[in-house]
Amino acid sequence: MATVSVTTATAISASQPLALNELAHAVGADTAWVVQLVEVGIVQVTTAEAPPERWQFSSTDLQCALEARRLERDFGVGLDAAALILDLQHEVRRLKAVLQAHGVR
Amino acid sequence: VKIPPGVHPGQFIRLAGQGMPGHGGEAAGDLYLEVRIAPHKLYRVEERDLYMTLPVTPTEAALGAQVQVPTPGGGVVEVTVPRNARGGMKLRLKGRGLAGKTPGDLYLLIEIALPPADSDAARAAYEQLAQAASSFNPRQHLGV
């Protein structure tokens, strides 16, 4: 018989954001790398004037950080180029979602 | 895993301590699940809003009507199709989209479904309509 263990599932949201070290840990990077992501605009910090240890990150930030990490690792692109690629990629996804919502395949 | 209510596509769910084991006595990492919503036969998702195509007959579109619409919560609501509704028109049901702190809306995209002219009565009705609306030219903008 399979063993089922119960664990706590938390949706990353505005009320339960990730801290700087948690985001860095989740993407296998150090906090300095995440600070660079903020500097090039790949992730947005609403509390940018606060010290980095008080920054808060959303699910979207985690997704962007993971994609930037993948671009850097797989294609060796710099973070400036990654920011541009991610911008274009998100715009394509957004437009596809709008088309799909309106019933256009 | 119990999915928390109100999650949306692209959001991550964190399962504390369910990731890779830690080294040298360190705590295990967390497991992150990215939410994707499987295609639904009726509803399409755009951020927190849902879209559904609502077929109506030409008479319902022209004269207006009350039609029943299934909602994602499982219930049925009665929706007023306004007079002279056109194909592609959007009707908004506020707060009937994805749940959350600010729930999304449910949009109904009007699609005119033509009854087939497959009987004498239906053909006669279409001919009567053609006569009554003889001045209507849907190709006017083509200059012909």
mmCIF file of N, CA, C and O in Angstrom, chain B residues 36-123:
data_model
loop_
_atom_site.group_PDB
_atom_site.id
_atom_site.type_symbol
_atom_site.label_atom_id
_atom_site.label_comp_id
_atom_site.label_asym_id
_atom_site.label_seq_id
_atom_site.Cartn_x
_atom_site.Cartn_y
_atom_site.Cartn_z
ATOM 1 N N ARG B 36 -0.333 25.048 -14.037
ATOM 2 C CA ARG B 36 -0.828 25.163 -15.413
ATOM 3 C C ARG B 36 -2.270 24.696 -15.391
ATOM 4 O O ARG B 36 -2.583 23.734 -14.695
ATOM 5 N N ILE B 37 -3.123 25.333 -16.125
ATOM 6 C CA ILE B 37 -4.528 24.920 -16.133
ATOM 7 C C ILE B 37 -4.805 24.147 -17.415
ATOM 8 O O ILE B 37 -4.548 24.645 -18.521
ATOM 9 N N ALA B 38 -5.280 22.929 -17.245
ATOM 10 C CA ALA B 38 -5.550 22.069 -18.416
ATOM 11 C C ALA B 38 -6.685 22.685 -19.236
ATOM 12 O O ALA B 38 -7.580 23.320 -18.675
ATOM 13 N N PRO B 39 -6.638 22.506 -20.564
ATOM 14 C CA PRO B 39 -7.706 23.063 -21.399
ATOM 15 C C PRO B 39 -9.074 22.529 -20.960
ATOM 16 O O PRO B 39 -9.205 21.367 -20.593
ATOM 17 N N HIS B 40 -10.052 23.392 -20.963
ATOM 18 C CA HIS B 40 -11.417 23.030 -20.572
ATOM 19 C C HIS B 40 -12.296 23.111 -21.816
ATOM 20 O O HIS B 40 -12.050 23.932 -22.697
ATOM 21 N N LYS B 41 -13.300 22.260 -21.870
ATOM 22 C CA LYS B 41 -14.115 22.229 -23.094
ATOM 23 C C LYS B 41 -14.978 23.487 -23.241
ATOM 24 O O LYS B 41 -15.385 23.826 -24.343
ATOM 25 N N LEU B 42 -15.245 24.190 -22.146
ATOM 26 C CA LEU B 42 -16.092 25.388 -22.236
ATOM 27 C C LEU B 42 -15.334 26.681 -22.011
ATOM 28 O O LEU B 42 -15.569 27.677 -22.692
ATOM 29 N N TYR B 43 -14.428 26.674 -21.020
ATOM 30 C CA TYR B 43 -13.832 27.932 -20.590
ATOM 31 C C TYR B 43 -12.376 28.052 -21.026
ATOM 32 O O TYR B 43 -11.633 27.084 -21.014
ATOM 33 N N ARG B 44 -11.997 29.281 -21.390
ATOM 34 C CA ARG B 44 -10.600 29.583 -21.700
ATOM 35 C C ARG B 44 -10.126 30.640 -20.692
ATOM 36 O O ARG B 44 -10.904 31.514 -20.303
ATOM 37 N N VAL B 45 -8.864 30.529 -20.315
ATOM 38 C CA VAL B 45 -8.350 31.381 -19.229
ATOM 39 C C VAL B 45 -7.470 32.487 -19.794
ATOM 40 O O VAL B 45 -6.622 32.235 -20.649
ATOM 41 N N GLU B 46 -7.695 33.701 -19.323
ATOM 42 C CA GLU B 46 -6.741 34.792 -19.581
ATOM 43 C C GLU B 46 -6.525 35.502 -18.248
ATOM 44 O O GLU B 46 -7.413 36.199 -17.767
ATOM 45 N N GLU B 47 -5.353 35.280 -17.677
ATOM 46 C CA GLU B 47 -5.054 35.738 -16.325
ATOM 47 C C GLU B 47 -6.154 35.249 -15.381
ATOM 48 O O GLU B 47 -6.374 34.053 -15.288
ATOM 49 N N ARG B 48 -6.898 36.149 -14.731
ATOM 50 C CA ARG B 48 -7.932 35.676 -13.794
ATOM 51 C C ARG B 48 -9.304 35.584 -14.459
ATOM 52 O O ARG B 48 -10.275 35.122 -13.839
ATOM 53 N N ASP B 49 -9.390 36.068 -15.695
ATOM 54 C CA ASP B 49 -10.686 36.068 -16.379
ATOM 55 C C ASP B 49 -10.897 34.772 -17.157
ATOM 56 O O ASP B 49 -9.943 34.148 -17.620
ATOM 57 N N LEU B 50 -12.151 34.406 -17.304
ATOM 58 C CA LEU B 50 -12.511 33.238 -18.109
ATOM 59 C C LEU B 50 -13.342 33.706 -19.297
ATOM 60 O O LEU B 50 -14.120 34.656 -19.179
ATOM 61 N N TYR B 51 -13.168 33.040 -20.421
ATOM 62 C CA TYR B 51 -13.918 33.357 -21.633
ATOM 63 C C TYR B 51 -14.683 32.125 -22.077
ATOM 64 O O TYR B 51 -14.157 31.003 -22.024
ATOM 65 N N MET B 52 -15.913 32.338 -22.517
ATOM 66 C CA MET B 52 -16.720 31.236 -23.029
ATOM 67 C C MET B 52 -17.502 31.722 -24.237
ATOM 68 O O MET B 52 -17.999 32.858 -24.241
ATOM 69 N N THR B 53 -17.569 30.892 -25.263
ATOM 70 C CA THR B 53 -18.369 31.243 -26.430
ATOM 71 C C THR B 53 -19.835 30.940 -26.122
ATOM 72 O O THR B 53 -20.150 29.867 -25.608
ATOM 73 N N LEU B 54 -20.698 31.915 -26.383
ATOM 74 C CA LEU B 54 -22.127 31.727 -26.110
ATOM 75 C C LEU B 54 -22.904 31.759 -27.434
ATOM 76 O O LEU B 54 -23.139 32.836 -27.995
ATOM 77 N N PRO B 55 -23.307 30.592 -27.946
ATOM 78 C CA PRO B 55 -24.073 30.593 -29.194
ATOM 79 C C PRO B 55 -25.495 31.098 -28.940
ATOM 80 O O PRO B 55 -26.123 30.702 -27.952
ATOM 81 N N VAL B 56 -25.965 31.975 -29.806
ATOM 82 C CA VAL B 56 -27.362 32.442 -29.729
ATOM 83 C C VAL B 56 -27.953 32.378 -31.125
ATOM 84 O O VAL B 56 -27.226 32.414 -32.127
ATOM 85 N N THR B 57 -29.265 32.270 -31.207
ATOM 86 C CA THR B 57 -29.923 32.243 -32.518
ATOM 87 C C THR B 57 -30.008 33.671 -33.060
ATOM 88 O O THR B 57 -29.905 34.641 -32.290
ATOM 89 N N PRO B 58 -30.227 33.831 -34.363
ATOM 90 C CA PRO B 58 -30.377 35.189 -34.915
ATOM 91 C C PRO B 58 -31.528 35.952 -34.259
ATOM 92 O O PRO B 58 -31.425 37.157 -34.029
ATOM 93 N N THR B 59 -32.615 35.239 -33.924
ATOM 94 C CA THR B 59 -33.745 35.944 -33.303
ATOM 95 C C THR B 59 -33.398 36.379 -31.879
ATOM 96 O O THR B 59 -33.766 37.472 -31.447
ATOM 97 N N GLU B 60 -32.659 35.531 -31.147
ATOM 98 C CA GLU B 60 -32.239 35.930 -29.792
ATOM 99 C C GLU B 60 -31.328 37.155 -29.865
ATOM 100 O O GLU B 60 -31.434 38.081 -29.054
ATOM 101 N N ALA B 61 -30.431 37.160 -30.873
ATOM 102 C CA ALA B 61 -29.501 38.289 -31.017
ATOM 103 C C ALA B 61 -30.257 39.555 -31.442
ATOM 104 O O ALA B 61 -29.979 40.646 -30.942
ATOM 105 N N ALA B 62 -31.205 39.419 -32.351
ATOM 106 C CA ALA B 62 -31.896 40.596 -32.883
ATOM 107 C C ALA B 62 -32.901 41.160 -31.885
ATOM 108 O O ALA B 62 -32.990 42.383 -31.701
ATOM 109 N N LEU B 63 -33.623 40.286 -31.231
ATOM 110 C CA LEU B 63 -34.732 40.742 -30.384
ATOM 111 C C LEU B 63 -34.361 40.826 -28.907
ATOM 112 O O LEU B 63 -35.099 41.388 -28.110
ATOM 113 N N GLY B 64 -33.228 40.236 -28.556
ATOM 114 C CA GLY B 64 -32.851 40.157 -27.144
ATOM 115 C C GLY B 64 -33.496 38.924 -26.535
ATOM 116 O O GLY B 64 -34.510 38.429 -27.035
ATOM 117 N N ALA B 65 -32.884 38.387 -25.498
ATOM 118 C CA ALA B 65 -33.409 37.161 -24.892
ATOM 119 C C ALA B 65 -32.782 36.931 -23.522
ATOM 120 O O ALA B 65 -31.754 37.534 -23.190
ATOM 121 N N GLN B 66 -33.412 36.086 -22.767
ATOM 122 C CA GLN B 66 -32.833 35.586 -21.515
ATOM 123 C C GLN B 66 -32.352 34.168 -21.822
ATOM 124 O O GLN B 66 -33.158 33.342 -22.256
ATOM 125 N N VAL B 67 -31.058 33.912 -21.637
ATOM 126 C CA VAL B 67 -30.549 32.562 -21.905
ATOM 127 C C VAL B 67 -29.834 32.038 -20.661
ATOM 128 O O VAL B 67 -29.306 32.813 -19.862
ATOM 129 N N GLN B 68 -29.809 30.729 -20.533
ATOM 130 C CA GLN B 68 -29.151 30.113 -19.384
ATOM 131 C C GLN B 68 -27.701 29.793 -19.726
ATOM 132 O O GLN B 68 -27.408 29.330 -20.833
ATOM 133 N N VAL B 69 -26.825 30.067 -18.775
ATOM 134 C CA VAL B 69 -25.386 29.888 -18.985
ATOM 135 C C VAL B 69 -24.800 29.121 -17.799
ATOM 136 O O VAL B 69 -25.049 29.491 -16.644
ATOM 137 N N PRO B 70 -24.012 28.050 -18.060
ATOM 138 C CA PRO B 70 -23.368 27.352 -16.939
ATOM 139 C C PRO B 70 -22.185 28.170 -16.425
ATOM 140 O O PRO B 70 -21.466 28.796 -17.209
ATOM 141 N N THR B 71 -21.997 28.187 -15.120
ATOM 142 C CA THR B 71 -20.866 28.937 -14.556
ATOM 143 C C THR B 71 -19.804 27.951 -14.055
ATOM 144 O O THR B 71 -20.119 26.794 -13.778
ATOM 145 N N PRO B 72 -18.554 28.399 -13.946
ATOM 146 C CA PRO B 72 -17.480 27.485 -13.531
ATOM 147 C C PRO B 72 -17.736 26.867 -12.157
ATOM 148 O O PRO B 72 -17.284 25.769 -11.878
ATOM 149 N N GLY B 73 -18.479 27.565 -11.307
ATOM 150 C CA GLY B 73 -18.775 27.033 -9.971
ATOM 151 C C GLY B 73 -19.739 25.868 -9.996
ATOM 152 O O GLY B 73 -19.973 25.236 -8.977
ATOM 153 N N GLY B 74 -20.336 25.598 -11.154
ATOM 154 C CA GLY B 74 -21.245 24.468 -11.274
ATOM 155 C C GLY B 74 -22.701 24.872 -11.378
ATOM 156 O O GLY B 74 -23.552 24.047 -11.697
ATOM 157 N N GLY B 75 -23.013 26.122 -11.105
ATOM 158 C CA GLY B 75 -24.407 26.559 -11.181
ATOM 159 C C GLY B 75 -24.781 27.026 -12.580
ATOM 160 O O GLY B 75 -23.992 26.929 -13.526
ATOM 161 N N VAL B 76 -25.994 27.508 -12.696
ATOM 162 C CA VAL B 76 -26.482 28.061 -13.965
ATOM 163 C C VAL B 76 -27.042 29.443 -13.665
ATOM 164 O O VAL B 76 -27.743 29.623 -12.677
ATOM 165 N N VAL B 77 -26.686 30.411 -14.498
ATOM 166 C CA VAL B 77 -27.245 31.757 -14.314
ATOM 167 C C VAL B 77 -28.013 32.139 -15.566
ATOM 168 O O VAL B 77 -27.754 31.618 -16.659
ATOM 169 N N GLU B 78 -28.962 33.032 -15.385
ATOM 170 C CA GLU B 78 -29.727 33.534 -16.532
ATOM 171 C C GLU B 78 -29.116 34.861 -16.957
ATOM 172 O O GLU B 78 -28.910 35.752 -16.123
ATOM 173 N N VAL B 79 -28.811 34.951 -18.226
ATOM 174 C CA VAL B 79 -28.120 36.140 -18.743
ATOM 175 C C VAL B 79 -29.011 36.816 -19.782
ATOM 176 O O VAL B 79 -29.664 36.143 -20.584
ATOM 177 N N THR B 80 -29.023 38.137 -19.732
ATOM 178 C CA THR B 80 -29.798 38.892 -20.720
ATOM 179 C C THR B 80 -28.926 39.182 -21.938
ATOM 180 O O THR B 80 -27.886 39.837 -21.816
ATOM 181 N N VAL B 81 -29.352 38.672 -23.089
ATOM 182 C CA VAL B 81 -28.695 39.042 -24.352
ATOM 183 C C VAL B 81 -29.398 40.307 -24.833
ATOM 184 O O VAL B 81 -30.623 40.302 -25.012
ATOM 185 N N PRO B 82 -28.647 41.408 -24.996
ATOM 186 C CA PRO B 82 -29.322 42.657 -25.365
ATOM 187 C C PRO B 82 -29.842 42.619 -26.808
ATOM 188 O O PRO B 82 -29.357 41.834 -27.619
ATOM 189 N N ARG B 83 -30.794 43.472 -27.092
ATOM 190 C CA ARG B 83 -31.295 43.584 -28.469
ATOM 191 C C ARG B 83 -30.169 43.999 -29.401
ATOM 192 O O ARG B 83 -29.271 44.729 -29.010
ATOM 193 N N ASN B 84 -30.265 43.569 -30.628
ATOM 194 C CA ASN B 84 -29.273 43.906 -31.659
ATOM 195 C C ASN B 84 -27.853 43.502 -31.265
ATOM 196 O O ASN B 84 -26.878 44.201 -31.575
ATOM 197 N N ALA B 85 -27.749 42.382 -30.544
ATOM 198 C CA ALA B 85 -26.415 41.874 -30.199
ATOM 199 C C ALA B 85 -25.725 41.397 -31.480
ATOM 200 O O ALA B 85 -26.370 40.885 -32.389
ATOM 201 N N ARG B 86 -24.433 41.625 -31.552
ATOM 202 C CA ARG B 86 -23.671 41.224 -32.736
ATOM 203 C C ARG B 86 -22.710 40.095 -32.373
ATOM 204 O O ARG B 86 -22.305 39.967 -31.210
ATOM 205 N N GLY B 87 -22.330 39.333 -33.396
ATOM 206 C CA GLY B 87 -21.327 38.291 -33.187
ATOM 207 C C GLY B 87 -20.022 38.927 -32.729
ATOM 208 O O GLY B 87 -19.634 39.976 -33.251
ATOM 209 N N GLY B 88 -19.370 38.335 -31.726
ATOM 210 C CA GLY B 88 -18.111 38.886 -31.213
ATOM 211 C C GLY B 88 -18.316 39.810 -30.032
ATOM 212 O O GLY B 88 -17.356 40.167 -29.349
ATOM 213 N N MET B 89 -19.590 40.211 -29.793
ATOM 214 C CA MET B 89 -19.868 41.089 -28.649
ATOM 215 C C MET B 89 -19.557 40.328 -27.345
ATOM 216 O O MET B 89 -19.758 39.119 -27.278
ATOM 217 N N LYS B 90 -19.034 41.058 -26.350
ATOM 218 C CA LYS B 90 -18.683 40.416 -25.080
ATOM 219 C C LYS B 90 -19.675 40.826 -23.997
ATOM 220 O O LYS B 90 -19.964 42.012 -23.847
ATOM 221 N N LEU B 91 -20.172 39.848 -23.273
ATOM 222 C CA LEU B 91 -20.990 40.137 -22.094
ATOM 223 C C LEU B 91 -20.158 39.762 -20.871
ATOM 224 O O LEU B 91 -19.538 38.696 -20.859
ATOM 225 N N ARG B 92 -20.141 40.618 -19.871
ATOM 226 C CA ARG B 92 -19.297 40.348 -18.700
ATOM 227 C C ARG B 92 -20.132 39.942 -17.488
ATOM 228 O O ARG B 92 -21.084 40.646 -17.144
ATOM 229 N N LEU B 93 -19.760 38.833 -16.887
ATOM 230 C CA LEU B 93 -20.368 38.442 -15.612
ATOM 231 C C LEU B 93 -19.329 38.697 -14.529
ATOM 232 O O LEU B 93 -18.372 37.925 -14.365
ATOM 233 N N LYS B 94 -19.493 39.790 -13.848
ATOM 234 C CA LYS B 94 -18.481 40.244 -12.884
ATOM 235 C C LYS B 94 -18.279 39.236 -11.747
ATOM 236 O O LYS B 94 -19.246 38.734 -11.175
ATOM 237 N N GLY B 95 -17.011 38.948 -11.473
ATOM 238 C CA GLY B 95 -16.682 38.095 -10.332
ATOM 239 C C GLY B 95 -16.934 36.613 -10.540
ATOM 240 O O GLY B 95 -16.811 35.827 -9.602
ATOM 241 N N ARG B 96 -17.289 36.225 -11.772
ATOM 242 C CA ARG B 96 -17.576 34.805 -12.031
ATOM 243 C C ARG B 96 -16.383 34.087 -12.662
ATOM 244 O O ARG B 96 -16.520 32.978 -13.163
ATOM 245 N N GLY B 97 -15.213 34.743 -12.674
ATOM 246 C CA GLY B 97 -14.007 34.111 -13.225
ATOM 247 C C GLY B 97 -13.292 33.295 -12.166
ATOM 248 O O GLY B 97 -13.928 32.739 -11.261
ATOM 249 N N LEU B 98 -11.958 33.247 -12.256
ATOM 250 C CA LEU B 98 -11.188 32.482 -11.278
ATOM 251 C C LEU B 98 -11.290 33.148 -9.910
ATOM 252 O O LEU B 98 -11.240 34.382 -9.801
ATOM 253 N N ALA B 99 -11.400 32.311 -8.870
ATOM 254 C CA ALA B 99 -11.518 32.838 -7.513
ATOM 255 C C ALA B 99 -10.212 33.482 -7.081
ATOM 256 O O ALA B 99 -9.159 33.244 -7.680
ATOM 257 N N GLY B 100 -10.254 34.291 -6.050
ATOM 258 C CA GLY B 100 -9.052 34.929 -5.533
ATOM 259 C C GLY B 100 -9.438 36.148 -4.731
ATOM 260 O O GLY B 100 -10.629 36.428 -4.557
ATOM 261 N N LYS B 101 -8.439 36.866 -4.241
ATOM 262 C CA LYS B 101 -8.711 38.069 -3.452
ATOM 263 C C LYS B 101 -9.541 39.050 -4.291
ATOM 264 O O LYS B 101 -10.503 39.627 -3.823
ATOM 265 N N THR B 102 -9.098 39.226 -5.563
ATOM 266 C CA THR B 102 -9.918 39.965 -6.523
ATOM 267 C C THR B 102 -10.333 38.968 -7.593
ATOM 268 O O THR B 102 -9.547 38.654 -8.486
ATOM 269 N N PRO B 103 -11.553 38.413 -7.493
ATOM 270 C CA PRO B 103 -11.923 37.381 -8.464
ATOM 271 C C PRO B 103 -11.989 37.935 -9.880
ATOM 272 O O PRO B 103 -12.276 39.119 -10.088
ATOM 273 N N GLY B 104 -11.701 37.077 -10.841
ATOM 274 C CA GLY B 104 -11.786 37.485 -12.234
ATOM 275 C C GLY B 104 -13.232 37.513 -12.710
ATOM 276 O O GLY B 104 -14.153 37.199 -11.953
ATOM 277 N N ASP B 105 -13.406 37.902 -13.948
ATOM 278 C CA ASP B 105 -14.747 37.981 -14.541
ATOM 279 C C ASP B 105 -14.922 36.857 -15.558
ATOM 280 O O ASP B 105 -13.935 36.324 -16.080
ATOM 281 N N LEU B 106 -16.169 36.527 -15.824
ATOM 282 C CA LEU B 106 -16.479 35.557 -16.880
ATOM 283 C C LEU B 106 -17.024 36.346 -18.074
ATOM 284 O O LEU B 106 -17.995 37.090 -17.935
ATOM 285 N N TYR B 107 -16.335 36.211 -19.219
ATOM 286 C CA TYR B 107 -16.785 36.895 -20.424
ATOM 287 C C TYR B 107 -17.468 35.894 -21.349
ATOM 288 O O TYR B 107 -16.946 34.800 -21.581
ATOM 289 N N LEU B 108 -18.618 36.304 -21.864
ATOM 290 C CA LEU B 108 -19.347 35.469 -22.819
ATOM 291 C C LEU B 108 -19.198 36.116 -24.187
ATOM 292 O O LEU B 108 -19.553 37.282 -24.372
ATOM 293 N N LEU B 109 -18.626 35.375 -25.128
ATOM 294 C CA LEU B 109 -18.447 35.896 -26.488
ATOM 295 C C LEU B 109 -19.626 35.426 -27.328
ATOM 296 O O LEU B 109 -19.805 34.219 -27.544
ATOM 297 N N ILE B 110 -20.414 36.378 -27.792
ATOM 298 C CA ILE B 110 -21.622 36.031 -28.555
ATOM 299 C C ILE B 110 -21.227 35.462 -29.923
ATOM 300 O O ILE B 110 -20.391 36.026 -30.625
ATOM 301 N N GLU B 111 -21.835 34.337 -30.239
ATOM 302 C CA GLU B 111 -21.636 33.721 -31.559
ATOM 303 C C GLU B 111 -23.028 33.433 -32.130
ATOM 304 O O GLU B 111 -23.839 32.775 -31.468
ATOM 305 N N ILE B 112 -23.283 33.970 -33.307
ATOM 306 C CA ILE B 112 -24.611 33.770 -33.908
ATOM 307 C C ILE B 112 -24.642 32.390 -34.567
ATOM 308 O O ILE B 112 -23.839 32.103 -35.455
ATOM 309 N N ALA B 113 -25.563 31.550 -34.114
ATOM 310 C CA ALA B 113 -25.709 30.202 -34.692
ATOM 311 C C ALA B 113 -26.953 30.203 -35.583
ATOM 312 O O ALA B 113 -28.066 30.464 -35.103
ATOM 313 N N LEU B 114 -26.745 29.940 -36.872
ATOM 314 C CA LEU B 114 -27.866 30.000 -37.826
ATOM 315 C C LEU B 114 -28.646 28.691 -37.830
ATOM 316 O O LEU B 114 -28.055 27.625 -38.018
ATOM 317 N N PRO B 115 -29.957 28.756 -37.644
ATOM 318 C CA PRO B 115 -30.746 27.524 -37.810
ATOM 319 C C PRO B 115 -30.682 27.106 -39.282
ATOM 320 O O PRO B 115 -30.752 27.968 -40.168
ATOM 321 N N PRO B 116 -30.518 25.822 -39.601
ATOM 322 C CA PRO B 116 -30.418 25.407 -41.001
ATOM 323 C C PRO B 116 -31.746 25.602 -41.734
ATOM 324 O O PRO B 116 -32.813 25.445 -41.131
ATOM 325 N N ALA B 117 -31.642 25.971 -42.990
ATOM 326 C CA ALA B 117 -32.855 26.125 -43.808
ATOM 327 C C ALA B 117 -33.179 24.772 -44.433
ATOM 328 O O ALA B 117 -33.053 24.577 -45.649
ATOM 329 N N ASP B 118 -33.569 23.837 -43.610
ATOM 330 C CA ASP B 118 -33.738 22.464 -44.090
ATOM 331 C C ASP B 118 -35.195 22.005 -44.066
ATOM 332 O O ASP B 118 -35.476 20.809 -44.076
ATOM 333 N N SER B 119 -36.101 22.973 -44.001
ATOM 334 C CA SER B 119 -37.519 22.608 -44.096
ATOM 335 C C SER B 119 -38.226 23.737 -44.843
ATOM 336 O O SER B 119 -37.695 24.860 -44.940
ATOM 337 N N ASP B 120 -39.415 23.436 -45.352
ATOM 338 C CA ASP B 120 -40.168 24.475 -46.071
ATOM 339 C C ASP B 120 -40.438 25.660 -45.156
ATOM 340 O O ASP B 120 -40.328 26.818 -45.560
ATOM 341 N N ALA B 121 -40.798 25.357 -43.909
ATOM 342 C CA ALA B 121 -41.136 26.431 -42.967
ATOM 343 C C ALA B 121 -39.915 27.314 -42.691
ATOM 344 O O ALA B 121 -40.019 28.546 -42.672
ATOM 345 N N ALA B 122 -38.757 26.674 -42.517
ATOM 346 C CA ALA B 122 -37.539 27.451 -42.227
ATOM 347 C C ALA B 122 -37.151 28.291 -43.445
ATOM 348 O O ALA B 122 -36.779 29.462 -43.308
ATOM 349 N N ARG B 123 -37.235 27.696 -44.643
ATOM 350 C CA ARG B 123 -36.902 28.454 -45.871
ATOM 351 C C ARG B 123 -37.852 29.640 -46.037
ATOM 352 O O ARG B 123 -37.437 30.743 -46.375
#
